[in-house]
């Protein structure tokens, strides 16, 4: 299997757990396909100043979340995922429970069952046009205004229930 055309911007602190996972992912891809190396096609970036992140994501063909499912990571919905989607990028990930629960069978989040499936989905995602639907979803449901509104509604509903239960 060959990784044909993939430009990825994975912005991670190389010393962090995510950085280690990203390095392992890159090494796994390179070792898994030694005759068709992916060196030079996948870019793991160290710290990127916040204001420059949109330019890097815009230059990427596809984003990815290289975390293998485990008890702790199954509960993660990374800001990186939301940033990729806000820019309309397709995202390849391993099937982390929270990501699958939130995005289900979307046309822009592509869970992979194995490393070979991951590579296949990287190729597919890199060839797809940016997703207007993904960007609109993030703007309408995951903006700070939308999240704050949802949280306020949740708190108000809980308070109303408390008042009813306590006769206030």
mmCIF file of N, CA, C and O in Angstrom, residues 107-144:
data_model
loop_
_atom_site.group_PDB
_atom_site.id
_atom_site.type_symbol
_atom_site.label_atom_id
_atom_site.label_comp_id
_atom_site.label_asym_id
_atom_site.label_seq_id
_atom_site.Cartn_x
_atom_site.Cartn_y
_atom_site.Cartn_z
ATOM 1 N N UNK A 107 -19.357 12.600 6.940
ATOM 2 C CA UNK A 107 -18.604 12.529 5.688
ATOM 3 C C UNK A 107 -17.219 13.139 5.817
ATOM 4 O O UNK A 107 -16.466 13.166 4.849
ATOM 5 N N UNK A 108 -16.856 13.635 6.989
ATOM 6 C CA UNK A 108 -15.591 14.361 7.140
ATOM 7 C C UNK A 108 -14.718 13.858 8.276
ATOM 8 O O UNK A 108 -13.563 14.232 8.370
ATOM 9 N N UNK A 109 -15.223 12.992 9.152
ATOM 10 C CA UNK A 109 -14.396 12.329 10.169
ATOM 11 C C UNK A 109 -14.343 10.859 9.796
ATOM 12 O O UNK A 109 -15.379 10.211 9.654
ATOM 13 N N UNK A 110 -13.135 10.338 9.634
ATOM 14 C CA UNK A 110 -12.945 8.992 9.094
ATOM 15 C C UNK A 110 -12.196 8.111 10.098
ATOM 16 O O UNK A 110 -10.967 8.078 10.091
ATOM 17 N N UNK A 111 -12.921 7.370 10.962
ATOM 18 C CA UNK A 111 -12.253 6.461 11.900
ATOM 19 C C UNK A 111 -11.636 5.273 11.157
ATOM 20 O O UNK A 111 -12.245 4.730 10.244
ATOM 21 N N UNK A 112 -10.430 4.906 11.554
ATOM 22 C CA UNK A 112 -9.724 3.785 10.930
ATOM 23 C C UNK A 112 -9.570 2.649 11.926
ATOM 24 O O UNK A 112 -9.213 2.871 13.077
ATOM 25 N N UNK A 113 -9.802 1.432 11.473
ATOM 26 C CA UNK A 113 -9.772 0.260 12.343
ATOM 27 C C UNK A 113 -8.370 -0.298 12.550
ATOM 28 O O UNK A 113 -8.130 -1.031 13.497
ATOM 29 N N UNK A 114 -7.441 0.040 11.666
ATOM 30 C CA UNK A 114 -6.082 -0.503 11.744
ATOM 31 C C UNK A 114 -5.123 0.499 11.112
ATOM 32 O O UNK A 114 -5.548 1.480 10.502
ATOM 33 N N UNK A 115 -3.826 0.223 11.230
ATOM 34 C CA UNK A 115 -2.839 1.117 10.621
ATOM 35 C C UNK A 115 -2.988 1.129 9.104
ATOM 36 O O UNK A 115 -2.936 2.183 8.474
ATOM 37 N N UNK A 116 -3.216 -0.033 8.494
ATOM 38 C CA UNK A 116 -3.380 -0.051 7.036
ATOM 39 C C UNK A 116 -4.642 0.702 6.620
ATOM 40 O O UNK A 116 -4.648 1.408 5.608
ATOM 41 N N UNK A 117 -5.700 0.572 7.399
ATOM 42 C CA UNK A 117 -6.929 1.324 7.142
ATOM 43 C C UNK A 117 -6.668 2.826 7.321
ATOM 44 O O UNK A 117 -7.177 3.652 6.566
ATOM 45 N N UNK A 118 -5.853 3.175 8.310
ATOM 46 C CA UNK A 118 -5.482 4.565 8.564
ATOM 47 C C UNK A 118 -4.812 5.156 7.325
ATOM 48 O O UNK A 118 -5.169 6.233 6.854
ATOM 49 N N UNK A 119 -3.843 4.428 6.769
ATOM 50 C CA UNK A 119 -3.132 4.893 5.575
ATOM 51 C C UNK A 119 -4.090 5.028 4.402
ATOM 52 O O UNK A 119 -4.064 6.023 3.668
ATOM 53 N N UNK A 120 -4.965 4.052 4.234
ATOM 54 C CA UNK A 120 -5.942 4.103 3.153
ATOM 55 C C UNK A 120 -6.835 5.339 3.290
ATOM 56 O O UNK A 120 -7.093 6.051 2.316
ATOM 57 N N UNK A 121 -7.279 5.599 4.514
ATOM 58 C CA UNK A 121 -8.153 6.752 4.746
ATOM 59 C C UNK A 121 -7.401 8.070 4.611
ATOM 60 O O UNK A 121 -7.980 9.085 4.222
ATOM 61 N N UNK A 122 -6.087 8.069 4.913
ATOM 62 C CA UNK A 122 -5.280 9.271 4.671
ATOM 63 C C UNK A 122 -5.281 9.600 3.185
ATOM 64 O O UNK A 122 -5.462 10.747 2.787
ATOM 65 N N UNK A 123 -5.071 8.577 2.351
ATOM 66 C CA UNK A 123 -5.088 8.782 0.901
ATOM 67 C C UNK A 123 -6.446 9.294 0.439
ATOM 68 O O UNK A 123 -6.534 10.236 -0.352
ATOM 69 N N UNK A 124 -7.506 8.656 0.931
ATOM 70 C CA UNK A 124 -8.856 9.072 0.542
ATOM 71 C C UNK A 124 -9.125 10.506 0.990
ATOM 72 O O UNK A 124 -9.616 11.328 0.217
ATOM 73 N N UNK A 125 -8.820 10.791 2.261
ATOM 74 C CA UNK A 125 -9.079 12.122 2.798
ATOM 75 C C UNK A 125 -8.288 13.207 2.096
ATOM 76 O O UNK A 125 -8.779 14.313 1.886
ATOM 77 N N UNK A 126 -7.045 12.886 1.713
ATOM 78 C CA UNK A 126 -6.197 13.864 1.036
ATOM 79 C C UNK A 126 -6.714 14.213 -0.352
ATOM 80 O O UNK A 126 -6.429 15.293 -0.870
ATOM 81 N N UNK A 127 -7.490 13.328 -0.947
ATOM 82 C CA UNK A 127 -7.995 13.582 -2.296
ATOM 83 C C UNK A 127 -9.376 14.244 -2.299
ATOM 84 O O UNK A 127 -9.872 14.627 -3.355
ATOM 85 N N UNK A 128 -9.982 14.383 -1.117
ATOM 86 C CA UNK A 128 -11.320 14.983 -1.036
ATOM 87 C C UNK A 128 -11.246 16.496 -0.930
ATOM 88 O O UNK A 128 -10.313 17.033 -0.320
ATOM 89 N N UNK A 129 -12.227 17.191 -1.499
ATOM 90 C CA UNK A 129 -12.251 18.650 -1.329
ATOM 91 C C UNK A 129 -12.611 18.992 0.121
ATOM 92 O O UNK A 129 -13.212 18.186 0.836
ATOM 93 N N UNK A 130 -12.224 20.169 0.548
ATOM 94 C CA UNK A 130 -12.580 20.612 1.891
ATOM 95 C C UNK A 130 -14.092 20.535 2.079
ATOM 96 O O UNK A 130 -14.860 20.678 1.130
ATOM 97 N N UNK A 131 -14.509 20.318 3.319
ATOM 98 C CA UNK A 131 -15.919 20.118 3.629
ATOM 99 C C UNK A 131 -16.543 21.382 4.211
ATOM 100 O O UNK A 131 -16.243 21.765 5.340
ATOM 101 N N UNK A 132 -17.414 22.001 3.433
ATOM 102 C CA UNK A 132 -18.158 23.165 3.912
ATOM 103 C C UNK A 132 -19.061 22.743 5.066
ATOM 104 O O UNK A 132 -19.222 23.472 6.053
ATOM 105 N N UNK A 133 -19.624 21.547 4.972
ATOM 106 C CA UNK A 133 -20.510 21.021 6.003
ATOM 107 C C UNK A 133 -19.791 20.924 7.357
ATOM 108 O O UNK A 133 -20.356 21.278 8.399
ATOM 109 N N UNK A 134 -18.532 20.457 7.346
ATOM 110 C CA UNK A 134 -17.766 20.350 8.596
ATOM 111 C C UNK A 134 -17.536 21.727 9.205
ATOM 112 O O UNK A 134 -17.724 21.931 10.409
ATOM 113 N N UNK A 135 -17.142 22.673 8.371
ATOM 114 C CA UNK A 135 -16.895 24.032 8.869
ATOM 115 C C UNK A 135 -18.161 24.648 9.445
ATOM 116 O O UNK A 135 -18.125 25.276 10.514
ATOM 117 N N UNK A 136 -19.291 24.454 8.766
ATOM 118 C CA UNK A 136 -20.559 24.995 9.267
ATOM 119 C C UNK A 136 -20.978 24.343 10.578
ATOM 120 O O UNK A 136 -21.488 25.006 11.477
ATOM 121 N N UNK A 137 -20.755 23.032 10.706
ATOM 122 C CA UNK A 137 -21.087 22.332 11.947
ATOM 123 C C UNK A 137 -20.320 22.924 13.123
ATOM 124 O O UNK A 137 -20.887 23.194 14.181
ATOM 125 N N UNK A 138 -19.034 23.136 12.944
ATOM 126 C CA UNK A 138 -18.216 23.683 14.032
ATOM 127 C C UNK A 138 -18.669 25.094 14.364
ATOM 128 O O UNK A 138 -18.798 25.462 15.538
ATOM 129 N N UNK A 139 -18.941 25.904 13.352
ATOM 130 C CA UNK A 139 -19.367 27.289 13.589
ATOM 131 C C UNK A 139 -20.700 27.350 14.320
ATOM 132 O O UNK A 139 -20.900 28.206 15.179
ATOM 133 N N UNK A 140 -21.621 26.441 14.017
ATOM 134 C CA UNK A 140 -22.955 26.518 14.626
ATOM 135 C C UNK A 140 -23.061 25.771 15.951
ATOM 136 O O UNK A 140 -23.807 26.198 16.826
ATOM 137 N N UNK A 141 -22.332 24.664 16.116
ATOM 138 C CA UNK A 141 -22.502 23.855 17.321
ATOM 139 C C UNK A 141 -21.324 23.867 18.285
ATOM 140 O O UNK A 141 -21.478 23.478 19.440
ATOM 141 N N UNK A 142 -20.152 24.289 17.829
ATOM 142 C CA UNK A 142 -18.971 24.220 18.687
ATOM 143 C C UNK A 142 -18.281 25.572 18.872
ATOM 144 O O UNK A 142 -17.192 25.617 19.433
ATOM 145 N N UNK A 143 -18.897 26.651 18.422
ATOM 146 C CA UNK A 143 -18.307 27.965 18.680
ATOM 147 C C UNK A 143 -18.419 28.235 20.173
ATOM 148 O O UNK A 143 -19.217 27.617 20.881
ATOM 149 N N UNK A 144 -17.647 29.177 20.673
ATOM 150 C CA UNK A 144 -17.732 29.509 22.103
ATOM 151 C C UNK A 144 -19.129 29.989 22.451
ATOM 152 O O UNK A 144 -19.650 29.680 23.525
#
